[in-house]
Every structure is written in C-alpha cells, then in structure tokens.
Coordinates of C-alpha atoms in Angstrom, one line a residue:
M19 CA 13.6 -13.1 -9.3
T20 CA 16.2 -12.2 -6.7
H21 CA 15.6 -10.2 -3.6
K22 CA 19.0 -9.0 -2.4
H23 CA 20.0 -5.6 -1.2
E24 CA 23.8 -5.1 -1.2
D25 CA 23.9 -1.3 -1.1
S26 CA 26.7 0.8 0.5
F27 CA 26.0 3.0 3.5
W28 CA 25.4 6.1 1.4
G29 CA 24.0 4.2 -1.6
G30 CA 21.2 2.8 0.6
I31 CA 20.4 6.2 2.1
I32 CA 20.2 7.9 -1.4
K33 CA 18.0 5.1 -2.7
A34 CA 15.7 5.4 0.4
L35 CA 15.4 9.2 -0.3
G36 CA 14.0 8.4 -3.8
L37 CA 11.8 5.4 -2.9
V38 CA 10.4 6.1 0.5
F39 CA 10.5 9.8 1.5
G40 CA 8.8 11.6 -1.4
D41 CA 5.4 11.8 0.3
I42 CA 6.6 13.2 3.7
G43 CA 9.3 15.2 1.8
T44 CA 6.7 17.2 -0.1
S45 CA 4.7 18.1 3.0
P46 CA 6.5 21.5 3.6
I47 CA 5.1 22.7 0.3
Y48 CA 1.6 22.9 1.8
T49 CA 1.5 22.1 5.5
L50 CA 2.2 25.6 7.1
T51 CA 0.3 27.4 4.3
I52 CA -2.8 25.4 5.1
V53 CA -2.3 25.6 8.9
F54 CA -2.1 29.4 8.8
T55 CA -5.3 29.7 6.7
L56 CA -7.0 28.5 10.0
T57 CA -4.8 30.2 12.5
R58 CA -3.6 33.8 12.8
P59 CA 0.2 34.1 12.4
T60 CA 0.9 35.7 15.8
V61 CA 4.3 35.0 17.5
A62 CA 2.7 32.7 20.1
N63 CA 0.8 30.8 17.4
V64 CA 3.8 30.4 15.1
Y65 CA 5.9 29.1 17.9
G66 CA 3.1 26.8 19.1
I67 CA 2.6 25.3 15.6
L68 CA 6.3 24.8 15.1
S69 CA 6.5 23.0 18.4
L70 CA 3.5 20.8 17.4
V71 CA 5.2 20.0 14.0
F72 CA 8.4 18.9 15.8
W73 CA 6.6 16.6 18.3
T74 CA 4.2 15.2 15.7
M75 CA 7.1 14.2 13.5
T76 CA 9.1 12.8 16.5
I77 CA 6.3 10.8 18.1
L78 CA 4.1 9.7 15.1
V79 CA 7.0 9.0 12.6
T80 CA 10.2 8.5 14.5
V81 CA 8.8 6.6 17.5
E82 CA 5.8 4.8 15.9
Y83 CA 7.3 3.8 12.6
A84 CA 11.2 4.1 12.7
W85 CA 11.6 2.6 16.2
L86 CA 8.5 0.5 16.9
A87 CA 6.8 -0.7 13.7
M88 CA 10.1 -1.3 11.8
S89 CA 11.3 -3.8 14.4
L90 CA 8.2 -5.9 13.5
G91 CA 9.1 -7.1 10.0
R92 CA 8.7 -10.5 8.3
K93 CA 11.8 -11.3 6.2
G94 CA 12.4 -7.6 5.7
Q95 CA 8.7 -6.9 4.7
G96 CA 6.5 -4.4 6.5
G97 CA 2.9 -3.0 6.4
E98 CA -0.5 -3.8 7.9
I99 CA -0.9 -7.1 6.0
V100 CA 2.5 -8.2 7.5
L101 CA 1.2 -7.3 11.0
R102 CA -1.9 -9.4 10.3
E103 CA 0.3 -12.3 9.2
I104 CA 2.4 -12.0 12.4
L105 CA -0.8 -12.1 14.5
I106 CA -2.2 -15.1 12.6
K107 CA 0.9 -17.1 13.7
M108 CA 0.7 -15.8 17.3
L109 CA -3.1 -16.1 17.9
K110 CA -4.0 -19.1 15.6
Q111 CA -7.7 -18.4 16.0
G112 CA -10.4 -16.7 18.0
R113 CA -12.2 -13.3 18.3
L114 CA -9.0 -11.4 18.8
L115 CA -7.6 -12.7 15.5
A116 CA -10.9 -11.9 13.7
F117 CA -10.6 -8.3 15.1
A118 CA -7.0 -8.1 13.9
G119 CA -8.1 -9.2 10.5
F120 CA -10.9 -6.6 10.4
L121 CA -8.4 -3.9 11.5
S122 CA -5.9 -4.9 8.8
F123 CA -8.6 -4.7 6.1
L124 CA -9.6 -1.3 7.3
G125 CA -6.0 -0.1 7.5
V126 CA -5.2 -1.3 4.0
S127 CA -8.4 0.3 2.6
L128 CA -7.4 3.7 4.2
L129 CA -3.9 3.5 2.7
L130 CA -5.4 2.7 -0.7
G131 CA -7.8 5.7 -0.4
D132 CA -4.9 7.9 0.7
G133 CA -3.1 6.8 -2.5
V134 CA -5.6 8.9 -4.4
I135 CA -5.4 12.1 -2.4
T136 CA -1.6 12.2 -1.9
P137 CA -0.5 12.5 -5.5
A138 CA -3.4 15.0 -6.2
I139 CA -2.4 17.4 -3.3
S140 CA 1.4 17.1 -3.9
I141 CA 1.3 17.8 -7.6
L142 CA -1.4 20.5 -7.4
S143 CA 0.4 22.4 -4.6
A144 CA 3.7 22.3 -6.5
V145 CA 2.1 23.6 -9.7
E146 CA 0.5 26.4 -7.8
G147 CA 4.0 27.8 -7.3
L148 CA 3.8 29.0 -10.9
L149 CA 1.6 31.9 -9.5
L150 CA 4.7 33.5 -7.9
I151 CA 6.4 34.0 -11.3
P152 CA 5.4 37.6 -12.2
S153 CA 4.5 36.8 -15.8
L154 CA 2.2 33.9 -14.7
A155 CA 0.7 35.6 -11.7
G156 CA -2.7 36.1 -13.4
M157 CA -3.0 32.4 -14.4
K158 CA -6.5 31.0 -13.8
Q159 CA -6.8 28.2 -11.3
S160 CA -8.6 26.0 -13.9
L161 CA -5.4 26.2 -16.0
L162 CA -3.2 25.2 -13.0
V163 CA -5.5 22.2 -12.4
L164 CA -5.3 21.2 -16.1
I165 CA -1.4 21.3 -15.9
A166 CA -1.5 19.2 -12.7
A167 CA -3.9 16.7 -14.3
L168 CA -1.6 16.4 -17.4
I169 CA 1.4 15.7 -15.2
A170 CA -0.6 13.1 -13.3
F171 CA -1.9 11.5 -16.6
T172 CA 1.7 11.3 -18.0
L173 CA 2.9 9.7 -14.8
F174 CA 0.2 7.0 -14.9
F175 CA 0.5 6.5 -18.7
F176 CA 4.2 5.4 -18.4
Q177 CA 3.7 3.1 -15.5
H178 CA 3.4 -0.1 -17.6
R179 CA 7.1 0.5 -18.7
G180 CA 8.3 0.2 -15.1
T181 CA 10.4 2.7 -13.2
D182 CA 13.4 0.4 -13.0
K183 CA 15.5 2.4 -15.5
V184 CA 14.6 5.9 -14.1
A185 CA 14.5 4.9 -10.4
R186 CA 18.3 5.3 -10.1
I187 CA 17.9 9.1 -10.7
F188 CA 15.1 9.4 -8.1
G189 CA 17.6 9.3 -5.1
P190 CA 20.0 12.0 -6.4
I191 CA 17.0 14.3 -7.3
M192 CA 15.5 13.9 -3.8
L193 CA 18.9 14.5 -2.2
L194 CA 19.1 17.8 -4.1
Y195 CA 15.5 18.6 -3.1
F196 CA 16.1 17.9 0.6
G197 CA 19.4 19.8 0.5
S198 CA 17.5 22.8 -1.0
L199 CA 15.0 22.6 1.9
L200 CA 17.8 22.4 4.4
V201 CA 19.8 25.4 3.0
S202 CA 16.7 27.6 2.6
G203 CA 15.6 26.8 6.1
L204 CA 19.1 27.7 7.5
V205 CA 19.2 30.9 5.6
S206 CA 15.8 32.0 7.0
I207 CA 16.8 30.9 10.6
A208 CA 20.0 32.9 10.4
G209 CA 17.9 36.1 10.3
M210 CA 15.9 35.0 13.4
P211 CA 18.0 32.5 15.4
G212 CA 15.5 32.6 18.4
I213 CA 13.0 30.6 16.3
V214 CA 14.9 27.3 17.3
K215 CA 13.3 27.7 20.8
A216 CA 10.1 26.4 19.2
V217 CA 11.3 22.9 19.7
S218 CA 10.3 23.2 23.4
P219 CA 7.0 21.4 24.1
H220 CA 6.1 24.4 26.4
Y221 CA 5.0 26.3 23.3
A222 CA 2.7 23.5 22.1
F223 CA 1.0 23.4 25.6
E224 CA 0.7 27.2 25.6
F225 CA -0.9 27.1 22.1
F226 CA -3.6 24.7 23.4
R227 CA -4.1 26.8 26.6
Q228 CA -4.7 30.0 24.5
N229 CA -6.7 28.4 21.7
G230 CA -8.7 25.7 23.5
F231 CA -11.0 23.6 21.2
A232 CA -9.8 25.6 18.1
G233 CA -6.3 24.4 18.9
Y234 CA -7.5 20.8 18.9
I235 CA -9.1 21.3 15.4
V236 CA -5.8 22.7 14.1
L237 CA -4.2 19.3 14.8
S238 CA -6.2 18.0 11.8
E239 CA -3.9 20.3 9.6
V240 CA -0.7 19.9 11.7
I241 CA -0.8 16.1 10.9
L242 CA -0.1 17.0 7.3
C243 CA 3.6 17.3 8.3
A244 CA 3.6 13.5 9.1
T245 CA 1.7 12.2 6.1
G246 CA 3.9 9.7 4.3
G247 CA 5.4 8.5 7.6
E248 CA 3.6 5.2 7.2
A249 CA 5.8 4.6 4.1
L250 CA 8.8 3.9 6.3
Y251 CA 7.2 0.7 7.4
A252 CA 5.1 -0.2 4.3
D253 CA 8.2 0.2 1.9
M254 CA 10.6 -1.6 4.2
G255 CA 10.7 -4.6 1.9
H256 CA 12.3 -2.5 -0.9
L257 CA 15.5 -1.6 0.9
G258 CA 15.5 -3.1 4.4
R259 CA 15.3 -1.3 7.8
K260 CA 18.7 0.3 8.2
P261 CA 19.0 2.5 5.1
I262 CA 15.4 3.8 5.7
V263 CA 16.0 4.7 9.3
R264 CA 19.4 6.3 8.5
A265 CA 17.8 8.3 5.7
W266 CA 14.9 9.4 8.0
Y267 CA 17.3 11.1 10.4
F268 CA 18.6 13.3 7.6
V269 CA 15.1 13.9 6.2
F270 CA 13.8 14.8 9.7
F271 CA 16.6 17.3 10.1
A272 CA 16.1 18.9 6.6
L273 CA 12.3 19.1 7.0
Y274 CA 12.2 20.5 10.5
L275 CA 14.9 23.2 9.7
N276 CA 12.8 24.2 6.7
Y277 CA 9.6 24.4 8.9
L278 CA 11.6 26.6 11.3
G279 CA 12.8 28.7 8.4
Q280 CA 9.2 29.1 7.1
G281 CA 8.1 30.1 10.6
A282 CA 10.8 32.8 10.8
F283 CA 9.8 34.0 7.3
I284 CA 6.1 34.3 8.4
L285 CA 7.0 36.4 11.4
G286 CA 9.3 38.6 9.3
S287 CA 7.1 39.1 6.3
G288 CA 3.5 38.3 7.4
Q289 CA 3.2 36.1 4.3
T290 CA 0.8 33.1 4.8
K291 CA 0.2 32.1 1.2
N292 CA 2.5 29.7 -0.6
I293 CA 4.9 30.2 2.3
L294 CA 7.7 27.8 1.0
F295 CA 7.7 29.3 -2.5
A296 CA 7.4 32.9 -1.2
M297 CA 10.4 32.2 1.1
I298 CA 12.6 30.8 -1.7
N299 CA 11.5 33.7 -4.1
H300 CA 12.5 36.2 -1.4
Q301 CA 15.9 34.6 -0.6
A302 CA 17.1 33.9 -4.2
P303 CA 14.7 35.2 -7.0
L304 CA 17.1 33.8 -9.7
L305 CA 16.9 30.3 -8.3
Y306 CA 13.1 30.3 -7.9
I307 CA 12.2 28.7 -11.3
P308 CA 14.9 25.9 -10.9
F309 CA 13.6 25.3 -7.4
L310 CA 10.0 25.2 -8.6
L311 CA 10.9 22.6 -11.3
L312 CA 12.9 20.6 -8.7
T313 CA 9.7 20.7 -6.5
I314 CA 7.5 19.5 -9.3
M315 CA 10.0 16.6 -10.0
A316 CA 9.9 15.8 -6.2
T317 CA 6.1 15.6 -6.2
I318 CA 6.2 13.3 -9.3
I319 CA 8.8 11.0 -7.5
A320 CA 6.6 11.1 -4.4
S321 CA 3.5 10.1 -6.5
Q322 CA 5.5 7.3 -8.2
A323 CA 6.5 5.9 -4.8
I324 CA 2.8 6.0 -3.7
I325 CA 1.7 4.3 -7.0
S326 CA 4.3 1.5 -6.5
G327 CA 3.2 1.2 -2.9
V328 CA -0.4 0.7 -4.0
F329 CA 0.6 -1.9 -6.5
S330 CA 2.6 -3.8 -3.7
I331 CA -0.4 -3.6 -1.3
V332 CA -2.8 -4.9 -3.9
Y333 CA -0.4 -7.7 -4.9
Q334 CA -0.1 -8.8 -1.2
G335 CA -3.9 -8.7 -1.0
I336 CA -4.2 -10.9 -4.1
T337 CA -1.7 -13.5 -3.0
T338 CA -3.2 -13.7 0.6
R339 CA -6.7 -14.1 -1.0
L340 CA -8.0 -10.8 0.5
M341 CA -8.6 -9.3 -3.0
P342 CA -9.7 -10.7 -6.3
L343 CA -7.2 -11.8 -8.9
M344 CA -6.0 -9.1 -11.3
K345 CA -3.7 -9.1 -14.3
V346 CA -0.2 -8.5 -13.0
D347 CA 2.8 -7.6 -15.2
Y348 CA 6.4 -7.7 -13.9
T349 CA 8.4 -4.7 -15.2
S350 CA 11.8 -5.6 -13.8
T351 CA 13.9 -8.7 -14.1
H352 CA 15.7 -8.0 -10.8
I353 CA 13.6 -5.8 -8.6
Q354 CA 10.8 -8.0 -7.0
S355 CA 8.6 -5.0 -6.1
Q356 CA 8.5 -3.6 -9.6
I357 CA 5.1 -4.7 -10.8
Y358 CA 2.3 -3.1 -12.8
I359 CA -1.4 -3.8 -12.3
G360 CA -3.4 -2.2 -15.2
A361 CA -6.8 -2.2 -13.5
V362 CA -5.4 -0.5 -10.4
N363 CA -3.3 2.0 -12.4
W364 CA -6.2 3.3 -14.5
T365 CA -8.7 3.4 -11.6
L366 CA -6.2 5.3 -9.5
M367 CA -5.4 7.8 -12.4
T368 CA -9.1 8.5 -12.9
A369 CA -9.7 9.0 -9.2
V370 CA -6.6 11.3 -8.8
I371 CA -7.6 13.5 -11.8
F372 CA -11.2 13.6 -10.6
V373 CA -10.3 14.9 -7.1
M374 CA -8.0 17.5 -8.7
F375 CA -10.9 18.9 -10.7
F376 CA -13.4 18.5 -7.9
F377 CA -11.4 20.4 -5.2
Q378 CA -9.6 22.8 -7.6
K379 CA -7.1 24.1 -5.0
S380 CA -4.6 22.4 -2.8
E381 CA -6.0 24.1 0.3
N382 CA -9.4 22.7 -0.5
L383 CA -7.9 19.2 -1.0
A384 CA -6.3 19.5 2.4
A385 CA -9.8 19.2 3.9
A386 CA -10.0 15.7 2.5
Y387 CA -6.5 14.8 3.6
G388 CA -5.4 13.5 7.0
M389 CA -8.3 11.3 8.0
A390 CA -7.1 8.2 6.2
V391 CA -3.5 8.7 7.3
T392 CA -4.4 9.2 11.0
G393 CA -6.8 6.3 10.8
S394 CA -4.1 4.0 9.4
M395 CA -1.6 5.2 12.1
T396 CA -4.2 4.4 14.9
I397 CA -4.8 0.9 13.4
T398 CA -1.1 0.2 13.2
A399 CA -0.7 1.2 16.9
I400 CA -3.6 -1.0 18.0
M401 CA -2.1 -4.0 16.1
M402 CA 1.3 -3.3 17.5
V403 CA -0.1 -3.4 21.1
M404 CA -1.6 -6.9 20.2
V405 CA 1.7 -8.1 18.8
Y406 CA 4.0 -6.8 21.6
S407 CA 1.6 -8.1 24.3
H408 CA 2.3 -11.6 22.9
T409 CA 6.1 -11.3 22.7
M410 CA 9.0 -11.0 25.1
K411 CA 9.1 -7.3 24.6
K412 CA 6.0 -6.5 26.7
W413 CA 7.8 -3.4 28.1
K414 CA 7.1 -1.7 24.7
V415 CA 3.3 -2.0 25.2
P416 CA 2.9 1.1 27.4
I417 CA 4.9 3.1 24.9
V418 CA 2.7 1.9 22.0
V419 CA -0.4 2.7 24.0
V420 CA 0.7 6.3 24.5
V421 CA 1.5 6.6 20.8
G422 CA -1.9 5.0 20.0
I423 CA -3.7 7.6 22.2
L424 CA -2.0 10.4 20.4
D425 CA -2.9 8.8 17.0
L426 CA -6.5 8.7 18.2
I427 CA -6.5 12.4 19.2
Y428 CA -5.2 13.4 15.8
F429 CA -7.7 11.0 14.1
T430 CA -10.7 12.4 16.0
S431 CA -9.5 16.0 15.2
T432 CA -9.9 15.2 11.5
F433 CA -13.7 14.5 12.0
S434 CA -14.2 18.3 11.9
K435 CA -13.1 18.1 8.2
I436 CA -15.9 15.6 7.2
P437 CA -18.4 18.3 6.0
H438 CA -15.6 20.1 4.1
G439 CA -14.3 17.2 2.0
A440 CA -13.0 14.5 4.4
Y441 CA -16.0 12.4 3.4
W442 CA -14.0 11.7 0.3
S443 CA -11.5 9.8 2.4
I444 CA -14.3 7.6 3.6
I445 CA -15.8 7.1 0.1
L446 CA -12.3 6.3 -1.4
A447 CA -11.5 3.8 1.4
A448 CA -15.0 2.3 1.3
V449 CA -14.4 1.0 -2.3
P450 CA -11.5 -1.4 -1.4
F451 CA -12.9 -2.2 2.0
V452 CA -16.3 -3.3 0.6
T453 CA -14.5 -5.3 -2.1
I454 CA -12.2 -7.0 0.5
M455 CA -15.1 -7.9 2.8
V456 CA -17.4 -9.2 0.0
W457 CA -14.5 -11.1 -1.6
T458 CA -13.3 -12.8 1.6
R459 CA -16.8 -13.7 2.8
G460 CA -17.8 -14.8 -0.7
Q461 CA -14.8 -17.1 -1.1
K462 CA -15.7 -18.9 2.2
A463 CA -19.4 -19.1 1.2
L464 CA -18.6 -20.4 -2.2
Y465 CA -16.3 -23.1 -0.8
H466 CA -19.1 -24.4 1.5
A467 CA -21.7 -24.1 -1.4
L468 CA -19.4 -26.2 -3.7
K469 CA -19.5 -29.1 -1.2
P470 CA -16.0 -30.5 -2.1
L471 CA -15.4 -34.3 -1.7
D472 CA -12.9 -35.7 0.7
L473 CA -9.9 -37.6 -0.9
E474 CA -10.8 -41.1 0.5
T475 CA -14.3 -41.1 -0.9
F476 CA -13.0 -39.8 -4.3
M477 CA -10.3 -42.5 -4.4
I478 CA -12.9 -45.4 -4.2
S479 CA -14.5 -44.3 -7.6
Y480 CA -11.3 -43.1 -9.1
E481 CA -9.5 -46.5 -8.6
Q482 CA -12.4 -48.4 -10.2
I483 CA -12.5 -46.2 -13.3
F484 CA -8.7 -46.1 -13.7
G485 CA -8.6 -49.9 -13.3
K486 CA -10.7 -50.4 -16.4
G487 CA -7.6 -49.4 -18.5
R488 CA -9.4 -47.0 -20.9
N489 CA -7.1 -44.2 -19.9
I490 CA -6.1 -41.3 -22.2
P491 CA -2.4 -41.3 -23.1
G492 CA -0.3 -38.5 -21.6
T493 CA -0.5 -36.3 -18.5
G494 CA -3.4 -34.3 -17.2
L495 CA -3.0 -31.5 -14.7
F496 CA -5.9 -30.7 -12.3
F497 CA -5.7 -27.6 -10.1
V498 CA -7.1 -28.0 -6.6
R499 CA -7.1 -25.8 -3.5
G500 CA -5.6 -28.5 -1.3
L501 CA -4.5 -32.1 -2.0
D502 CA -6.9 -33.5 0.6
V503 CA -10.0 -32.0 -0.8
I504 CA -11.5 -32.7 -4.3
P505 CA -13.4 -29.8 -5.9
P506 CA -16.7 -30.6 -7.8
Y507 CA -15.3 -29.9 -11.2
L508 CA -12.7 -32.8 -10.7
V509 CA -15.5 -35.1 -9.6
H510 CA -17.4 -34.1 -12.8
C511 CA -14.4 -34.7 -15.0
V512 CA -13.1 -38.0 -13.6
I513 CA -16.1 -39.8 -12.1
R514 CA -19.0 -38.6 -14.2
S515 CA -17.2 -38.0 -17.6
N516 CA -14.5 -40.7 -17.1
I517 CA -11.7 -38.3 -18.2
I518 CA -8.7 -40.1 -16.8
Y519 CA -5.2 -39.9 -18.2
E520 CA -2.4 -42.4 -17.8
R521 CA -0.8 -39.9 -15.5
N522 CA -3.0 -37.5 -13.4
V523 CA -1.4 -34.8 -11.3
L524 CA -3.3 -32.8 -8.7
I525 CA -1.5 -29.5 -8.3
S526 CA -2.1 -27.1 -5.4
I527 CA -0.5 -23.7 -4.7
V528 CA -0.3 -22.7 -1.1
R529 CA 0.7 -19.1 -0.1
T530 CA 2.7 -19.1 3.1
D531 CA 2.7 -16.3 5.7
E532 CA 6.3 -15.5 4.8
P533 CA 7.0 -12.9 2.1
F534 CA 9.5 -15.0 0.1
G535 CA 10.6 -18.5 -0.6
V536 CA 9.3 -21.3 -2.9
E537 CA 9.3 -25.0 -2.0
S538 CA 7.8 -27.9 -3.9
V539 CA 6.5 -31.2 -2.6
H540 CA 5.9 -34.0 -5.1
T541 CA 3.8 -37.0 -3.9
K542 CA 4.3 -39.7 -6.5
E543 CA 2.0 -42.4 -5.3
M544 CA -1.4 -41.0 -4.1
G545 CA -3.0 -43.8 -6.0
P546 CA -2.7 -45.7 -9.3
G547 CA -1.8 -43.1 -12.0
L548 CA -2.4 -40.3 -9.5
E549 CA 0.2 -37.8 -8.2
G550 CA 0.1 -34.8 -6.0
F551 CA 2.2 -31.6 -6.4
E552 CA 2.2 -28.8 -3.9
I553 CA 3.9 -25.5 -4.4
Q554 CA 4.4 -23.5 -1.2
A555 CA 5.3 -19.9 -2.1
G556 CA 5.7 -16.7 -0.1
Y557 CA 3.0 -14.1 -0.6
M558 CA 5.3 -11.7 -2.5
E559 CA 6.8 -14.4 -4.7
V560 CA 6.3 -14.5 -8.5
I561 CA 5.9 -18.2 -9.3
E562 CA 6.4 -19.8 -12.7
I563 CA 4.3 -23.0 -12.4
E564 CA 5.5 -24.6 -15.7
K565 CA 9.1 -24.1 -14.9
I566 CA 8.7 -25.6 -11.5
I567 CA 6.9 -28.8 -12.6
R568 CA 9.2 -29.3 -15.6
A569 CA 12.1 -29.7 -13.0
Y570 CA 10.1 -32.8 -11.7
G571 CA 9.6 -34.3 -15.2
I572 CA 6.0 -33.3 -15.5
T573 CA 5.0 -32.4 -19.1
E574 CA 1.3 -31.9 -19.3
K575 CA -1.0 -32.6 -22.3
V576 CA -3.9 -30.7 -20.9
I577 CA -4.6 -28.5 -17.9
F578 CA -8.0 -28.6 -16.2
Y579 CA -9.4 -26.0 -13.8
G580 CA -12.8 -25.1 -12.3
I581 CA -15.1 -22.2 -13.2
E582 CA -18.1 -21.4 -11.0
D583 CA -21.3 -20.2 -12.4
I584 CA -23.0 -18.6 -9.4
A585 CA -26.8 -18.5 -9.2
T586 CA -28.1 -16.3 -6.4
T587 CA -30.9 -13.8 -5.3
N588 CA -28.7 -12.3 -2.6
P589 CA -27.5 -8.8 -3.7
I590 CA -24.1 -9.2 -1.9
W591 CA -23.4 -12.5 -3.6
K592 CA -24.6 -11.0 -6.9
F593 CA -21.8 -8.4 -6.4
F594 CA -19.4 -11.2 -5.6
A595 CA -20.4 -13.1 -8.8
L596 CA -19.8 -9.9 -10.8
I597 CA -16.3 -9.4 -9.3
K598 CA -15.5 -13.0 -10.3
K599 CA -16.7 -12.4 -13.9
L600 CA -14.8 -9.1 -14.3
T601 CA -11.5 -10.3 -12.9
P602 CA -9.1 -12.9 -14.3
N603 CA -9.4 -16.5 -13.1
F604 CA -6.7 -18.5 -11.5
V605 CA -5.0 -19.8 -14.7
Q606 CA -5.1 -16.3 -16.4
F607 CA -3.4 -14.8 -13.3
N608 CA -0.7 -17.4 -13.4
K609 CA -0.2 -17.1 -17.2
L610 CA -0.6 -20.7 -18.1
P611 CA -0.5 -21.7 -21.9
A612 CA -4.0 -21.1 -23.4
A613 CA -3.8 -23.9 -25.9
K614 CA -3.6 -26.6 -23.1
L615 CA -6.4 -25.1 -20.9
Q616 CA -9.8 -26.7 -20.3
G617 CA -12.2 -24.9 -18.0
V618 CA -14.9 -27.0 -16.4
V619 CA -18.1 -25.0 -15.3
T620 CA -19.9 -25.9 -12.1
R621 CA -23.2 -24.2 -11.3
V622 CA -23.4 -23.2 -7.7
E623 CA -26.4 -22.0 -5.7
M624 CA -25.5 -19.3 -3.1

C-alpha cells in the first residue's frame, strides 16, 4: 500500500472539502435554528450570537486545530492517539504519561460517541427541509425520521464496498454546496449590509452583559457551529496539512457569510424555524428543491467522512493495543485509510438509527450534541500544553492555555443539557471507554498471569531436546510477543510435547510509534535450528506477514499460536475474557492460512 499525496493546489483543496469538512459544513443547517429556540431574536441577541459564532470558529477551529494542533503531526498523521504517541516518546514513563494516556482514551471515546450523534443530527435536519415544500408541509415527523433512517441504513449498507470509487465526486459536490452557502449568504447580506458589524467582539460581550447566566447556557448551542472542527486534525493523514488549512479558509468564509445572511434574514422576517431552508426558499423558490437535495447529499458525505474517521480511530486503537482485535477489510488498493470494520459499521448503524427514533427531531437531538465535541477539544488542548511545554516552542503554551480555558467554558456550559439528552453523549462514550480500560488492563494482567519464561532458561531445555535429533522435517513458525520472552504455549509445545522442527522460527510483530514504515530483522542463529524474525511496523500499516517472510526464504509447514482459556471469578476479568472470545485472535486478524494453523490452549487463572 502506498501513502503518497501528489495533489495540485486546487485538487488538494477540493479533495479536502469532500473528505474533511462535511461535518462542520452541515452545521449551518441547524445551528442558528437551535440557538433561537432558546433565545429571543432581538437585534442585540442576533448580533451577539453572530459575534459568538465568528469568535468560536476563529478560536476553537482556526487557532486550536488549523494553527496549533496541525503543527503536531507524526509523519502527516493527526489525532489524540498521535498526541499520546508523541508524549510517550517525550515523557518515557511516570505519572504525567499515565495521565496523558487516560486523557487520550477519554478523548478517543468521546470522538467515537460523537460519531453516532453527528450523522443522526445532520441527516435528520436536512430531511426536515422537506416540510417547506408546500405539498409536503403536512408530513408527519415519524415519516421524516423513517426517511432519515433509510438514508442512514443505505449509507452503512454500502460501506463494505469502500468509498474509493465515489470519493472523487465528494469534493465537487461539497464545493457546489459551500458555493451555494456563500451565494445565499451574500444575497441576504446585500439587503442588510450593516449585519457585517456583528464580527466585532463588542456584541458578544454585550450579549453576556444583557443575558447573564442564560447567555452562558446559550454557549452550549453556539458550539454547534464548530462541531467537526476536530476533523481538521484527525483527518490530517488523508491529505496532509496544507490542503486542509487552505480549504478551511474558504470554508470559514463561506460558512460565516452564510451565518451573517441567516442573521439578516431573521431580523427581516422574524423566521426562527428551519432558518437556512426558509432563507433559500424566500430567495429562490425554484432552486429550493435542488438545494434541498444538495444539502441531503452533503449530509451523506459528512456522515461518510465521520464513518471513515471512526474506522481509522478504531484501527489505530487495534494496532496500538488499546482495543481488541477486529476483522478488518481493506477496500482500496491505493488509499491506506480506506478500511472497513464490519463490527464497528453495524454497531454504529444501529446506534445512529436508534438515536434518530429516540429523539425524533433535530432540535431534540441538539440537546445530546456538543458535550462530546467540547470534551474532546478540552482534552486536545490539555495534551497540547503537555507537548509544547516539552519542546522548543514553549511560547505557544500560554496561547494553548487560553484556548483550553475557553474550551472548558464551552464544555461546562453543555452540562445544562445533561437532563435533556446529553446523558446519551456520556453513555455512548462510556462503551468504548470501558472497553479500552478493561482491554488495556486485562492485557497487562494476563501477561503477568501467564508467567512467560526468559529466553536463557528456555534455551537450556530446547538445546537438549533439539540435540536428540528426533526433529520434524520442515519449518515451524511460532508467534511470540517479543523475541526475549517465551510464552507458556511455546514451553508446552517444545519442552513438554517435544514438538521441534528442523527449522524453528520465532516471529514477533512490534508496532512502532510512527504511523508508517515496515522493517524486518532476521536473526539466523539464536540457537541450533532456532531463528528469530521481528517485523517492526507503523501503527497505520497493513502488513502481509507471509509475503515478508517469503522474501527471507522462510516457507513454513505449520504455524503455532497461543490461545488463553481464562478462569476467573472477578467480574471485570470475566468481561475481558468475553471480549477475547467474541473478537478474532491474532492469526485471524492477520489473515494467515487456516490450513497451516495450530492453536495451543493455555489455561490461565486471573
């Protein structure tokens, strides 16, 4: 698999529009509509909200992600797992590193939880635009939810085929969509040019002065304009930093002019329901249905980007041993990030359709939205403070601290949503968080419970048995975690059962803290008839084990691997044992030939 991005200036920008900006790009469909269900649309309030939208997008997306976070990549990759990997190299060990690990687990879990709510609110809010078509104005909400659920089902159903072939049209569609937002905003502003004054922070401060604590609560809805901002950093590996940042400046301009246009429309018409759709319908009734279809396509593209992002996060989690192994299919021969994880796909689909039916309306869903995003932003800021304080760019620390404080203010404002549905953000994030915590702790506890043997002790018995000359013709492969530690199943095979081949190869796969790169180290003489083979691979690499070992002249007759049968009374370890039973083992994950495999069971007390 190659990982090269040789896009032109404009080609890179158009690709970024399709792959990265779908989520934040669909925010104008619902953000102001939801804000003005809480706030009266007076002139002062409209100007205050528009000022808050501008500064929220500027500070929490442009400064935090486009300028600060995106300068902290590893070989072009971004995201909270990458920040954790950077900190592992810097801190080596200690409490600060443990705290950074905990934060990254929490951040990843919040993003995965957000991956359920975002497609649901985006698709549902776009489908609700059907109500402004006169012949469909009386349509029941339950039918709208059903249409949204069918769109979501279709999207998830075709995931296994990959988006490689259709991804090339995503960019042009999103370019047309952002162009439509830009033009509609400008048309509306032309009727009330004074609305551009809302950029001034004076109006935001005035809004807080007049509304007090209620103004602080409104921040929990204003943040919806920045949801999807984290995708700039998380999706950096797909395209690189420059195309994403360039595209963001265009997106920012288009989005904010549209928000200003919506503000002018509110003040001119008093309309506060389905503001974007009502504005388009008012400006160009004949273009309303094409715009509605374009919007629905944009929400599908946004949802696709989120699903691909979730697959990438889970794959990073699997290869860095934070998450259990799952069956992974590669849907593209040349785009590294195009993967499909069936278990994640169907779980995500079930959750998305469930929240659609549970909340019924996009304005109800908005109550569950925002907490996960602001929590993730706050965690990113804390981790960036830790990274920058250990680099030569310490002058960035005060800037990140200010951004982090603002993240925290927005995050705490979403607590007011907990009784109204934000508890779903906590529930949805709790599932991956508990799984990560149980899996990482369980792996450590299992390793200690297995009592592996050191290589020197093993070699004493091995050499005696090999020296008897009753060895099986051919080559046996034995999978181990590290070449210096011998797992119990290997002791059982070789020392207790005398299963020794003429050529025995211990094979170890080590995931490095770099995203890409594969290196092999072949140790030919570990002992008589014993060789070591270590594959060092980046955590985003897809490795073909058989192809690699064939290049070194290793053709195995049989492949041995260990299976643990866990016996425990501890409910946490029982859950860990259940996860191990339900998920593929190491050899299934790496797609090794079934005919050559021999699993050796070891009973373990935990």
